Coordinates of N, CA and C and ligand atoms in Angstrom, one line a residue:
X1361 N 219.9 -25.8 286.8 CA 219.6 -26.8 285.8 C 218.1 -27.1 285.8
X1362 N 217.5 -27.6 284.6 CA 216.4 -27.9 284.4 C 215.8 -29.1 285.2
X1363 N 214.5 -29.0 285.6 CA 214.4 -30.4 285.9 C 213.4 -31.0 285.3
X1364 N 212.7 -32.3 285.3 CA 212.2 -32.9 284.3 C 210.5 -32.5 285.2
X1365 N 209.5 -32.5 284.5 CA 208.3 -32.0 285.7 C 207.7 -33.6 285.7
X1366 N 207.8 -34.5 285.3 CA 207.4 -36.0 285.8 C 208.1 -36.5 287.0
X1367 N 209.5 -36.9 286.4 CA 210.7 -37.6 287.3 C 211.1 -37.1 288.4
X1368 N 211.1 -35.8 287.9 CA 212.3 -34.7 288.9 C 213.2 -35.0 288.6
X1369 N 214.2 -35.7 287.8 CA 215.3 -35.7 287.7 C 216.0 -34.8 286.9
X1370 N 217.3 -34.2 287.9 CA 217.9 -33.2 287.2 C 218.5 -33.3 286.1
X1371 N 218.6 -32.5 285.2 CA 219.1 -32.4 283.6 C 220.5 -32.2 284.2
X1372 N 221.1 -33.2 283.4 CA 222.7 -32.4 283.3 C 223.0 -31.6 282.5
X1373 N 223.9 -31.0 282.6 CA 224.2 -29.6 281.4 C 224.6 -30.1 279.8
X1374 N 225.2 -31.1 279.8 CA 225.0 -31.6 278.6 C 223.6 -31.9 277.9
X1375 N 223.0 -32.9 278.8 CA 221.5 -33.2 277.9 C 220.7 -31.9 278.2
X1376 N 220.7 -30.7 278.9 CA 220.1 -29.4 278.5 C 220.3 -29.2 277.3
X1377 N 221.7 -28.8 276.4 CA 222.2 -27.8 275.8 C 222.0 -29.0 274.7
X1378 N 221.6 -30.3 274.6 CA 221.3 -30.8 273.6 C 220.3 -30.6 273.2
X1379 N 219.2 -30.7 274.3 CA 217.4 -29.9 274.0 C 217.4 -28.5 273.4
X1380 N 218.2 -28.2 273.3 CA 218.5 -26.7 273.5 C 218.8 -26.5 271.8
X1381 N 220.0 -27.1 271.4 CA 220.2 -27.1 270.2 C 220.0 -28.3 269.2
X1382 N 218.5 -28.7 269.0 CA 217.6 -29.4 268.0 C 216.8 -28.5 267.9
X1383 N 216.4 -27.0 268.7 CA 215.1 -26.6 268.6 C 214.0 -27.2 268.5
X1384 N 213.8 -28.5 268.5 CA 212.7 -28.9 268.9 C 211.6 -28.2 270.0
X1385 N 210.5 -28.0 269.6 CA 209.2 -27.2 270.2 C 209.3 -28.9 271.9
X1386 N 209.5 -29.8 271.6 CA 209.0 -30.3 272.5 C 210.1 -31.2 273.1
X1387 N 210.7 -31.6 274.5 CA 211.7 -32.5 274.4 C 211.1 -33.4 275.7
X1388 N 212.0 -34.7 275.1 CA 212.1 -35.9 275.9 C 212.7 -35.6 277.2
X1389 N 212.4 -36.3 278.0 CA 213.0 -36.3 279.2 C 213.9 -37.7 279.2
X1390 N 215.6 -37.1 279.3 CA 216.7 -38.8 279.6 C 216.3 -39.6 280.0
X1391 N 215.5 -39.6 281.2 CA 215.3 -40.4 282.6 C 213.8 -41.4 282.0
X1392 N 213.2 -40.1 282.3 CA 211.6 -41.0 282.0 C 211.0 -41.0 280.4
X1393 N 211.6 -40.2 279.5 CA 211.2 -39.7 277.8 C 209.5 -39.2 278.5
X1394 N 209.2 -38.5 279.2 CA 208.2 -37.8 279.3 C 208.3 -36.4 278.5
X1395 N 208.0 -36.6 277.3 CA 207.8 -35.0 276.5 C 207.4 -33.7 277.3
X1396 N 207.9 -32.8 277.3 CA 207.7 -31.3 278.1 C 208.0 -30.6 277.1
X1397 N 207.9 -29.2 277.4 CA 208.1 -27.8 276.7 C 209.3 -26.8 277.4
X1398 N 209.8 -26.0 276.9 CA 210.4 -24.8 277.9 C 209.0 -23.9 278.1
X1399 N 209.2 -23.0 279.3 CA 207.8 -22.0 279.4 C 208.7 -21.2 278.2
X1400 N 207.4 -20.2 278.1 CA 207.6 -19.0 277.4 C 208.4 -18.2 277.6
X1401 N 208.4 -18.2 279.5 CA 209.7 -17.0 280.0 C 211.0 -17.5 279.5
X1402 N 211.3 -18.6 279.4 CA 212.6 -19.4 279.2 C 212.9 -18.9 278.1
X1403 N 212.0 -19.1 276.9 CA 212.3 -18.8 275.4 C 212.8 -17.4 275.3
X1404 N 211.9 -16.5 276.2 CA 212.1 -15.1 275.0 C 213.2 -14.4 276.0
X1405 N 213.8 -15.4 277.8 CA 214.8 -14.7 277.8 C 216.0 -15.2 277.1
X1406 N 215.8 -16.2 276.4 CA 217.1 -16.9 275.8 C 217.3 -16.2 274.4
X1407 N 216.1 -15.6 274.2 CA 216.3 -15.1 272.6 C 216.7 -13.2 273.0
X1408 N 216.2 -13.2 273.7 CA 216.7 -11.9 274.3 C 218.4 -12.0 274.4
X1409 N 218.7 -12.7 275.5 CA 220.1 -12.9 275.8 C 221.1 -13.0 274.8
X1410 N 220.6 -13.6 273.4 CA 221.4 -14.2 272.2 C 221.6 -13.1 271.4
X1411 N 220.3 -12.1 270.8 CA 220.1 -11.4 270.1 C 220.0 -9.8 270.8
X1412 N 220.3 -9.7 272.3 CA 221.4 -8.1 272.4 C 222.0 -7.8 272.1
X1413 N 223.2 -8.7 271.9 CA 224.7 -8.3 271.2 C 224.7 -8.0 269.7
X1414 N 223.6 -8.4 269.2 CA 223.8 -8.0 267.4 C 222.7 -6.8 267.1
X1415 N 221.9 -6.2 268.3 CA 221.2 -5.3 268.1 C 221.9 -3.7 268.7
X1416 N 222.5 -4.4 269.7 CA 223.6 -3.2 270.1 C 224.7 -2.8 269.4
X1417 N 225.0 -3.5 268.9 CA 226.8 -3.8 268.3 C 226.4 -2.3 267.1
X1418 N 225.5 -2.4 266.1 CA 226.0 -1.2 265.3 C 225.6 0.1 265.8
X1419 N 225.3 0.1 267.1 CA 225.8 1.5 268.1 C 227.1 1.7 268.4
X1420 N 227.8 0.6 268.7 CA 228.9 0.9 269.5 C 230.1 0.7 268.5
X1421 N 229.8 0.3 267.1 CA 231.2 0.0 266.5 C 230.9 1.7 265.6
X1422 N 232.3 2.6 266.2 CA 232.5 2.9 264.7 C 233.9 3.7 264.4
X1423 N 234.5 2.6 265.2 CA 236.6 3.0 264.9 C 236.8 1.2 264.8
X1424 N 238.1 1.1 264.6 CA 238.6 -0.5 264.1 C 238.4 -0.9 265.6
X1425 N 239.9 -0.1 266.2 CA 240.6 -0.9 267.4 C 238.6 -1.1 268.5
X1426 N 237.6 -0.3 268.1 CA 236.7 -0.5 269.4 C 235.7 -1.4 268.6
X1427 N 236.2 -1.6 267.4 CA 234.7 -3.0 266.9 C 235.6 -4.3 267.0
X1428 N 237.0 -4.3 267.4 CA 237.6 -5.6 267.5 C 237.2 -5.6 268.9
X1429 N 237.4 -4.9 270.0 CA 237.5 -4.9 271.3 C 235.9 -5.4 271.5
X1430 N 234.6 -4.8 270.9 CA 233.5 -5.5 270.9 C 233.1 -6.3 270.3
X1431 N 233.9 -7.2 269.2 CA 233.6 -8.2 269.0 C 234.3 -9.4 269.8
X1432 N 235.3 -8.9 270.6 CA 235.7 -10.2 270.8 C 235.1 -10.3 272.6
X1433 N 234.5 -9.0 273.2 CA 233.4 -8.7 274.3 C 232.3 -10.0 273.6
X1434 N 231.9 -9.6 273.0 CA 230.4 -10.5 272.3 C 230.8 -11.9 272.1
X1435 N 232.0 -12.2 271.5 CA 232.4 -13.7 271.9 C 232.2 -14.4 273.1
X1436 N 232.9 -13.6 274.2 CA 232.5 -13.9 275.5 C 231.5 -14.0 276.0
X1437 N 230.8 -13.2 275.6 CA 229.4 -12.8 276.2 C 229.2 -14.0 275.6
X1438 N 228.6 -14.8 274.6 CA 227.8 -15.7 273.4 C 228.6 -16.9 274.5
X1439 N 229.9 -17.4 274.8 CA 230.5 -18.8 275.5 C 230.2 -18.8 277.0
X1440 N 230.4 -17.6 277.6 CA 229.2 -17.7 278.8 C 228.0 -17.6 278.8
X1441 N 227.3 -17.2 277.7 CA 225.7 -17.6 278.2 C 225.5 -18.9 277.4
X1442 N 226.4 -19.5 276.6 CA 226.4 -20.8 276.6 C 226.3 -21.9 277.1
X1443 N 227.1 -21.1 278.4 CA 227.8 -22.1 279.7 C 226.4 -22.0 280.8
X1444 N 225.8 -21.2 280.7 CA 224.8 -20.7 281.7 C 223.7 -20.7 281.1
X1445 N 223.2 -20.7 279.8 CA 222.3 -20.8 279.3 C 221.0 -22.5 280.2
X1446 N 221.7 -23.5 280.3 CA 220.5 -24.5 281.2 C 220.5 -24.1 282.5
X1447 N 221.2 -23.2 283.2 CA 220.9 -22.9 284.5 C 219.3 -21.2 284.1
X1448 N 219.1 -21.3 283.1 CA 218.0 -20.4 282.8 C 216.3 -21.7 282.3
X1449 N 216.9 -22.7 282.2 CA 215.7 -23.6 281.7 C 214.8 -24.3 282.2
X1450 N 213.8 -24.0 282.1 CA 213.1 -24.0 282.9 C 211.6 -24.8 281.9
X1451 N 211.5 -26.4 282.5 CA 210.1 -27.0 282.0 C 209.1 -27.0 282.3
X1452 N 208.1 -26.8 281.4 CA 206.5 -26.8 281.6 C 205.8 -28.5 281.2
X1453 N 204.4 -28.3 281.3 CA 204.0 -29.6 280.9 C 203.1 -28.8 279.2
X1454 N 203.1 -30.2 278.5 CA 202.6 -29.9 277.4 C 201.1 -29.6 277.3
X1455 N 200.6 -28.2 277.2 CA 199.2 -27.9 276.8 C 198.1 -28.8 276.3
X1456 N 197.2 -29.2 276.3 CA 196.3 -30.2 276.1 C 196.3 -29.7 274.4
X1457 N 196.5 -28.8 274.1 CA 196.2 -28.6 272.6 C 197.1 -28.5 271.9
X1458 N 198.2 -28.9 272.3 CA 199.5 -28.9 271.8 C 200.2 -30.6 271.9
X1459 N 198.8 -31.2 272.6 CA 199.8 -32.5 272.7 C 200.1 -33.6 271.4
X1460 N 198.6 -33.3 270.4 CA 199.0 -33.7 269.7 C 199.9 -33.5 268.9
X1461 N 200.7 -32.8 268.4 CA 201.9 -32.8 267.5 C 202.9 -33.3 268.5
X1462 N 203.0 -33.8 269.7 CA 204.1 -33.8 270.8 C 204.0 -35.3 270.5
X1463 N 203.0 -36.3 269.8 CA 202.7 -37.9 269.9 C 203.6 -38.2 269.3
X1464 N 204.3 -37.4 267.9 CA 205.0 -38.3 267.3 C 206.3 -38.5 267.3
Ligands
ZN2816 ZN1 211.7 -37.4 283.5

């Protein structure tokens, strides 16, 4: 789970996967609302992780019975890294040049 880089207090998996889905570039922290960032590593393995399955997939489909069998693989895949996706998150502090759009 994430932790907040002010408070230290740990994110619960709820309030992760809420930061998570606003996309917001910058989020509050529950505890103290101290504004942070995800690093970079966080982002591009989360975009990684999301967007394998739809880069692979038109390799592997090309009979019925084996594009049902991988699509409903990729369902799975998509609700477990759902479920695991804030045990990958990981906060930075906001860049001095970045703080201004983070004021408002
Ligand atoms: Zn905090």
């Amino acid at each position: 789970m994430p932790k907040c880089i002010a408070c230290k207090e740990k994110w619960t998996w709820k309030q992760s996967m809420r930061s998570f889905v606003t996309f917001s570039r910058f989020i509050s922290c529950p505890y103290c609302e101290k504004k942070q960032m995800f690093t970079s590593m966080t982002r591009i393995s989360m975009l990684l992780l999301v967007f394998v399955p739809y880069i692979t997939m038109p390799y592997v489909i090309n009979d019925e019975v084996k594009s049902s069998a991988v699509a409903i693989g990729i369902a799975i895949y998509l609700l477990t890294l759902l479920l695991l996706l804030p045990f990958l998150m990981d906060f930075r502090e906001i860049p001095k040049h970045l703080q201004k759009y983070a004021q408002k």
